[in-house]
PDB file of C-alpha atoms in Angstrom:
ATOM      1  CA  ASP C   7      14.751  37.530   1.250  1.00 85.00           C
ATOM      2  CA  ARG C   8      18.440  39.744   1.950  1.00 88.00           C
ATOM      3  CA  ALA C   9      16.597  42.759   2.977  1.00 90.00           C
ATOM      4  CA  GLU C  10      14.620  41.072   5.314  1.00 89.00           C
ATOM      5  CA  ILE C  11      17.932  38.975   7.056  1.00 89.00           C
ATOM      6  CA  ALA C  12      18.879  42.676   7.123  1.00 88.00           C
ATOM      7  CA  ARG C  13      16.020  44.463   9.393  1.00 88.00           C
ATOM      8  CA  LEU C  14      16.053  41.293  11.389  1.00 89.00           C
ATOM      9  CA  LYS C  15      19.755  42.558  12.512  1.00 87.00           C
ATOM     10  CA  GLU C  16      19.213  45.839  12.897  1.00 86.00           C
ATOM     11  CA  SER C  17      16.067  45.003  14.576  1.00 88.00           C
ATOM     12  CA  ILE C  18      18.467  42.357  18.048  1.00 87.00           C
ATOM     13  CA  HIS C  19      21.345  45.171  17.420  1.00 84.00           C
ATOM     14  CA  TYR C  20      23.207  41.923  15.494  1.00 85.00           C
ATOM     15  CA  ALA C  21      26.527  43.735  14.991  1.00 83.00           C
ATOM     16  CA  PHE C  22      27.215  44.676  18.707  1.00 83.00           C
ATOM     17  CA  ILE C  23      25.730  41.605  19.498  1.00 84.00           C
ATOM     18  CA  LYS C  24      28.495  39.916  17.070  1.00 84.00           C
ATOM     19  CA  GLU C  25      30.983  41.874  18.948  1.00 82.00           C
ATOM     20  CA  ASP C  26      30.051  41.696  22.307  1.00 83.00           C
ATOM     21  CA  LEU C  27      29.675  37.758  22.181  1.00 87.00           C
ATOM     22  CA  LYS C  28      33.607  37.341  23.459  1.00 85.00           C
ATOM     23  CA  ILE C  29      33.177  38.997  26.369  1.00 86.00           C
ATOM     24  CA  LEU C  30      30.209  37.298  27.345  1.00 85.00           C
ATOM     25  CA  ILE C  31      31.992  34.157  26.567  1.00 89.00           C
ATOM     26  CA  ASP C  32      35.065  35.463  28.735  1.00 85.00           C
ATOM     27  CA  ASN C  33      32.643  36.252  31.493  1.00 85.00           C
ATOM     28  CA  PHE C  34      31.440  33.308  31.760  1.00 88.00           C
ATOM     29  CA  THR C  35      34.626  31.169  31.082  1.00 88.00           C
ATOM     30  CA  GLU C  36      35.717  33.835  34.259  1.00 83.00           C
ATOM     31  CA  GLY C  37      32.476  32.860  36.167  1.00 83.00           C
ATOM     32  CA  ALA C  38      33.125  28.811  35.706  1.00 87.00           C
ATOM     33  CA  ARG C  39      36.573  28.943  37.191  1.00 81.00           C
ATOM     34  CA  ARG C  40      36.046  31.038  40.332  1.00 77.00           C
ATOM     35  CA  ILE C  41      33.256  28.743  40.506  1.00 82.00           C
ATOM     36  CA  ASN C  42      35.654  25.534  40.504  1.00 79.00           C
ATOM     37  CA  THR C  43      37.463  27.307  42.491  1.00 73.00           C
ATOM     38  CA  ILE C  44      35.353  28.195  45.405  1.00 73.00           C
ATOM     39  CA  VAL C  45      33.811  24.499  45.025  1.00 74.00           C
ATOM     40  CA  SER C  46      37.383  23.102  45.654  1.00 68.00           C
ATOM     41  CA  ASP C  47      38.295  25.596  48.734  1.00 61.00           C
ATOM     42  CA  LEU C  48      34.818  24.541  50.252  1.00 66.00           C
ATOM     43  CA  ARG C  49      35.719  21.321  49.634  1.00 65.00           C
ATOM     44  CA  THR C  50      39.078  21.784  51.246  1.00 59.00           C
ATOM     45  CA  PHE C  51      37.857  23.760  53.693  1.00 57.00           C
ATOM     46  CA  SER C  52      35.131  21.502  55.218  1.00 58.00           C
ATOM     47  CA  ARG C  53      37.700  17.907  54.938  1.00 55.00           C
ATOM     48  CA  MET C  54      36.844  15.473  57.549  1.00 43.00           C
ATOM     49  CA  ASP C  55      40.516  14.957  58.221  1.00 48.00           C
ATOM     50  CA  MET C  56      40.744  17.860  60.153  1.00 51.00           C
ATOM     51  CA  ASP C  57      40.488  16.861  63.220  1.00 62.00           C
ATOM     52  CA  ARG C  58      44.025  15.279  62.759  1.00 79.00           C
ATOM     53  CA  ILE C  59      47.922  16.804  62.603  1.00 86.00           C
ATOM     54  CA  ALA C  60      48.975  16.650  58.973  1.00 87.00           C
ATOM     55  CA  ASP C  61      51.538  18.453  57.241  1.00 92.00           C
ATOM     56  CA  VAL C  62      50.018  22.859  56.365  1.00 93.00           C
ATOM     57  CA  ASP C  63      51.159  24.713  54.276  1.00 95.00           C
ATOM     58  CA  ILE C  64      49.873  28.451  55.851  1.00 96.00           C
ATOM     59  CA  HIS C  65      51.117  30.492  52.520  1.00 97.00           C
ATOM     60  CA  ALA C  66      47.408  27.614  50.834  1.00 93.00           C
ATOM     61  CA  SER C  67      45.056  27.751  53.675  1.00 92.00           C
ATOM     62  CA  LEU C  68      45.702  31.827  53.573  1.00 96.00           C
ATOM     63  CA  GLU C  69      44.716  32.597  49.317  1.00 94.00           C
ATOM     64  CA  MET C  70      41.551  29.351  50.149  1.00 90.00           C
ATOM     65  CA  SER C  71      40.122  31.718  52.752  1.00 91.00           C
ATOM     66  CA  LEU C  72      40.455  34.777  50.580  1.00 93.00           C
ATOM     67  CA  ASN C  73      39.311  33.387  47.693  1.00 89.00           C
ATOM     68  CA  LEU C  74      35.963  31.843  50.218  1.00 87.00           C
ATOM     69  CA  MET C  75      36.145  35.341  51.381  1.00 91.00           C
ATOM     70  CA  ARG C  76      36.020  37.937  47.885  1.00 90.00           C
ATOM     71  CA  ASN C  77      33.241  39.019  47.953  1.00 89.00           C
ATOM     72  CA  GLN C  78      33.343  40.598  51.423  1.00 90.00           C
ATOM     73  CA  TYR C  79      36.776  42.762  49.588  1.00 93.00           C
ATOM     74  CA  LYS C  80      37.404  42.877  46.090  1.00 91.00           C
ATOM     75  CA  ASN C  81      37.163  46.087  44.664  1.00 92.00           C
ATOM     76  CA  ARG C  82      36.633  47.731  47.790  1.00 95.00           C
ATOM     77  CA  ILE C  83      39.981  46.621  49.521  1.00 96.00           C
ATOM     78  CA  GLU C  84      43.737  45.934  47.684  1.00 97.00           C
ATOM     79  CA  ILE C  85      45.364  43.397  49.929  1.00 97.00           C
ATOM     80  CA  HIS C  86      49.057  43.308  50.214  1.00 97.00           C
ATOM     81  CA  LYS C  87      51.103  39.670  49.872  1.00 97.00           C
ATOM     82  CA  GLU C  88      54.380  39.963  51.874  1.00 97.00           C
ATOM     83  CA  TYR C  89      54.867  36.786  51.980  1.00 97.00           C
ATOM     84  CA  GLY C  90      58.092  35.132  53.054  1.00 96.00           C
ATOM     85  CA  VAL C  91      59.868  31.314  52.758  1.00 95.00           C
ATOM     86  CA  ILE C  92      58.935  29.390  55.285  1.00 96.00           C
ATOM     87  CA  PRO C  93      58.032  26.118  55.762  1.00 95.00           C
ATOM     88  CA  LYS C  94      54.927  23.837  56.139  1.00 95.00           C
ATOM     89  CA  ILE C  95      53.831  23.494  60.523  1.00 95.00           C
ATOM     90  CA  GLN C  96      52.186  20.361  61.362  1.00 93.00           C
ATOM     91  CA  GLY C  97      48.765  21.055  62.346  1.00 92.00           C
ATOM     92  CA  TYR C  98      45.012  21.214  61.606  1.00 89.00           C
ATOM     93  CA  SER C  99      44.045  22.358  58.517  1.00 86.00           C
ATOM     94  CA  GLY C 100      40.769  23.057  59.399  1.00 84.00           C
ATOM     95  CA  LYS C 101      40.925  24.489  62.253  1.00 88.00           C
ATOM     96  CA  LEU C 102      43.027  27.074  61.296  1.00 91.00           C
ATOM     97  CA  ASN C 103      42.627  27.981  57.888  1.00 89.00           C
ATOM     98  CA  GLN C 104      38.511  28.400  60.503  1.00 87.00           C
ATOM     99  CA  VAL C 105      41.706  31.071  62.083  1.00 93.00           C
ATOM    100  CA  PHE C 106      42.600  32.445  59.307  1.00 94.00           C
ATOM    101  CA  MET C 107      38.898  33.204  58.249  1.00 91.00           C
ATOM    102  CA  ASN C 108      38.184  34.755  61.539  1.00 91.00           C
ATOM    103  CA  LEU C 109      41.107  37.011  61.040  1.00 95.00           C
ATOM    104  CA  LEU C 110      40.269  37.932  57.375  1.00 95.00           C
ATOM    105  CA  SER C 111      36.794  38.778  58.548  1.00 92.00           C
ATOM    106  CA  ASN C 112      37.490  41.358  61.023  1.00 91.00           C
ATOM    107  CA  ALA C 113      39.642  42.519  58.874  1.00 95.00           C
ATOM    108  CA  PHE C 114      37.107  43.552  56.756  1.00 95.00           C
ATOM    109  CA  HIS C 115      34.922  44.797  58.238  1.00 91.00           C
ATOM    110  CA  ALA C 116      36.900  47.475  60.313  1.00 92.00           C
ATOM    111  CA  ILE C 117      37.876  48.756  56.892  1.00 94.00           C
ATOM    112  CA  GLN C 118      34.447  51.775  55.859  1.00 90.00           C
ATOM    113  CA  GLY C 119      35.094  52.111  52.959  1.00 91.00           C
ATOM    114  CA  LYS C 120      37.834  51.784  50.444  1.00 95.00           C
ATOM    115  CA  GLY C 121      40.991  50.508  52.292  1.00 96.00           C
ATOM    116  CA  ASP C 122      43.979  48.504  52.794  1.00 97.00           C
ATOM    117  CA  VAL C 123      45.491  44.687  54.545  1.00 97.00           C
ATOM    118  CA  TRP C 124      48.077  43.969  55.219  1.00 98.00           C
ATOM    119  CA  ILE C 125      49.418  39.460  54.941  1.00 98.00           C
ATOM    120  CA  ARG C 126      52.915  39.235  56.302  1.00 98.00           C
ATOM    121  CA  THR C 127      54.601  35.356  56.959  1.00 98.00           C
ATOM    122  CA  ARG C 128      57.936  34.580  58.142  1.00 97.00           C
ATOM    123  CA  SER C 129      59.541  32.411  60.455  1.00 95.00           C
ATOM    124  CA  SER C 130      61.779  32.521  62.840  1.00 87.00           C
ATOM    125  CA  ASP C 131      64.129  29.577  64.922  1.00 83.00           C
ATOM    126  CA  SER C 132      61.363  26.988  65.386  1.00 91.00           C
ATOM    127  CA  VAL C 133      58.444  29.779  64.684  1.00 95.00           C
ATOM    128  CA  VAL C 134      55.832  30.746  61.614  1.00 97.00           C
ATOM    129  CA  GLU C 135      54.797  33.951  62.309  1.00 97.00           C
ATOM    130  CA  ILE C 136      51.891  35.339  60.012  1.00 97.00           C
ATOM    131  CA  GLU C 137      50.858  38.659  60.626  1.00 98.00           C
ATOM    132  CA  ILE C 138      47.462  40.530  59.566  1.00 97.00           C
ATOM    133  CA  GLU C 139      46.908  44.587  59.306  1.00 97.00           C
ATOM    134  CA  ASP C 140      43.929  46.620  58.388  1.00 96.00           C
ATOM    135  CA  ASN C 141      44.193  50.181  58.856  1.00 96.00           C
ATOM    136  CA  GLY C 142      40.283  50.234  58.757  1.00 94.00           C
ATOM    137  CA  VAL C 143      38.337  51.473  62.747  1.00 92.00           C
ATOM    138  CA  GLY C 144      40.235  50.573  64.337  1.00 91.00           C
ATOM    139  CA  ILE C 145      39.878  48.403  68.188  1.00 88.00           C
ATOM    140  CA  ALA C 146      39.611  50.625  70.981  1.00 87.00           C
ATOM    141  CA  LYS C 147      41.634  50.854  74.746  1.00 85.00           C
ATOM    142  CA  GLU C 148      39.316  49.843  76.901  1.00 83.00           C
ATOM    143  CA  ASN C 149      38.365  46.643  73.936  1.00 84.00           C
ATOM    144  CA  LEU C 150      41.565  44.929  73.004  1.00 81.00           C
ATOM    145  CA  LYS C 151      41.790  43.141  76.682  1.00 82.00           C
ATOM    146  CA  ARG C 152      38.222  41.564  75.907  1.00 82.00           C
ATOM    147  CA  ILE C 153      38.097  40.738  72.640  1.00 83.00           C
ATOM    148  CA  PHE C 154      39.061  37.577  73.033  1.00 82.00           C
ATOM    149  CA  GLU C 155      36.401  37.323  75.064  1.00 81.00           C
ATOM    150  CA  PRO C 156      32.818  34.829  74.315  1.00 75.00           C
ATOM    151  CA  PHE C 157      30.234  36.885  73.249  1.00 67.00           C
ATOM    152  CA  PHE C 158      32.562  40.205  73.148  1.00 64.00           C
ATOM    153  CA  SER C 159      31.935  42.065  70.211  1.00 66.00           C
ATOM    154  CA  THR C 160      31.833  45.761  68.733  1.00 61.00           C
ATOM    155  CA  LYS C 161      29.929  44.897  65.596  1.00 59.00           C
ATOM    156  CA  PRO C 162      26.229  46.222  65.678  1.00 53.00           C
ATOM    157  CA  VAL C 163      23.871  44.331  66.860  1.00 45.00           C
ATOM    158  CA  GLY C 164      22.976  41.265  64.053  1.00 44.00           C
ATOM    159  CA  GLN C 165      26.983  41.677  62.412  1.00 50.00           C
ATOM    160  CA  GLY C 166      28.863  39.429  64.581  1.00 51.00           C
ATOM    161  CA  THR C 167      28.445  36.453  68.187  1.00 49.00           C
ATOM    162  CA  GLY C 168      31.505  37.690  69.672  1.00 55.00           C
ATOM    163  CA  LEU C 169      32.478  34.462  68.715  1.00 70.00           C
ATOM    164  CA  GLY C 170      35.710  34.368  65.884  1.00 77.00           C
ATOM    165  CA  LEU C 171      38.280  35.689  67.606  1.00 86.00           C
ATOM    166  CA  SER C 172      37.529  33.316  71.134  1.00 85.00           C
ATOM    167  CA  ILE C 173      37.408  30.292  69.250  1.00 85.00           C
ATOM    168  CA  SER C 174      40.751  31.393  67.127  1.00 89.00           C
ATOM    169  CA  TYR C 175      42.671  31.584  69.712  1.00 90.00           C
ATOM    170  CA  GLY C 176      40.990  28.115  71.485  1.00 89.00           C
ATOM    171  CA  ILE C 177      42.418  27.069  69.090  1.00 89.00           C
ATOM    172  CA  ILE C 178      46.162  28.964  68.872  1.00 93.00           C
ATOM    173  CA  GLU C 179      46.366  27.457  72.162  1.00 92.00           C
ATOM    174  CA  GLN C 180      45.506  24.038  70.847  1.00 90.00           C
ATOM    175  CA  HIS C 181      48.480  24.385  68.276  1.00 93.00           C
ATOM    176  CA  GLN C 182      51.024  25.434  71.166  1.00 93.00           C
ATOM    177  CA  GLY C 183      50.849  29.153  69.442  1.00 95.00           C
ATOM    178  CA  LYS C 184      49.698  32.635  71.433  1.00 95.00           C
ATOM    179  CA  ILE C 185      47.884  35.338  69.223  1.00 94.00           C
ATOM    180  CA  HIS C 186      48.830  39.661  69.888  1.00 94.00           C
ATOM    181  CA  VAL C 187      46.693  42.081  69.355  1.00 94.00           C
ATOM    182  CA  THR C 188      47.840  46.151  68.452  1.00 94.00           C
ATOM    183  CA  SER C 189      45.611  48.620  67.465  1.00 93.00           C
ATOM    184  CA  VAL C 190      44.778  52.369  67.120  1.00 93.00           C
ATOM    185  CA  PRO C 191      41.956  53.297  67.404  1.00 91.00           C
ATOM    186  CA  GLN C 192      40.732  55.435  63.237  1.00 90.00           C
ATOM    187  CA  LYS C 193      43.946  54.193  61.449  1.00 93.00           C
ATOM    188  CA  GLY C 194      43.941  50.719  62.294  1.00 95.00           C
ATOM    189  CA  THR C 195      44.957  46.355  64.009  1.00 95.00           C
ATOM    190  CA  THR C 196      47.867  43.917  63.218  1.00 96.00           C
ATOM    191  CA  PHE C 197      46.756  40.343  64.850  1.00 96.00           C
ATOM    192  CA  MET C 198      49.527  38.170  65.157  1.00 96.00           C
ATOM    193  CA  VAL C 199      49.550  34.383  65.531  1.00 97.00           C
ATOM    194  CA  ARG C 200      52.383  32.483  65.888  1.00 96.00           C
ATOM    195  CA  LEU C 201      53.019  28.667  65.081  1.00 96.00           C
ATOM    196  CA  PRO C 202      55.424  26.167  66.266  1.00 95.00           C
ATOM    197  CA  ILE C 203      56.795  24.622  63.027  1.00 93.00           C
ATOM    198  CA  ASN C 204      56.264  20.969  65.152  1.00 90.00           C
ATOM    199  CA  GLN C 205      53.856  20.246  67.657  1.00 78.00           C
ATOM    200  CA  GLU C 206      56.164  17.273  69.679  1.00 64.00           C
ATOM    201  CA  LYS C 207      58.857  20.155  69.692  1.00 48.00           C
ATOM    202  CA  ALA C 208      56.048  23.171  70.988  1.00 43.00           C
ATOM    203  CA  GLU C 209      57.476  24.081  74.581  1.00 43.00           C
TER     204      GLU C 209
END
């Protein structure tokens, strides 16, 4: 019986499975944790109270967007977070999440192969600034004035609706903020978003 058991263990690579089991369990645990985070973030992203002004944690919104878009940048793009000390702002959380998702998605798509994305935040007077920079292909000078136009896109046909930046522009305006872009072809693009901390004090 012992000889038969030994042969059976050898045939199913028992020793290897035993050694590999802990790694497999750790992988399953990590996968379950990521699924939990994604489901939680999706619930937050789609919550029904997005049309009501509330306190918004900009850093939490950025982190949620990164979690939801992990497959677009993992093992390919290094994220550099340069978060400053900023207060919560008043705004529509769901709509601001959409802006950050759009800007980060554009940054990831602009990078062919491996690259870097920088996310910077800071506050000045009554304004919070969010800067998203990539070292991707950049935007041609003649297109810079058009990127916020509805249906305008520099992506190949079928890879974009041309509405992401237009919608983002409208959302920032709704928050009485500003969005600005600078770009150098083949070097990268930077989007700067400026949002008032308090809506009632915004000019």
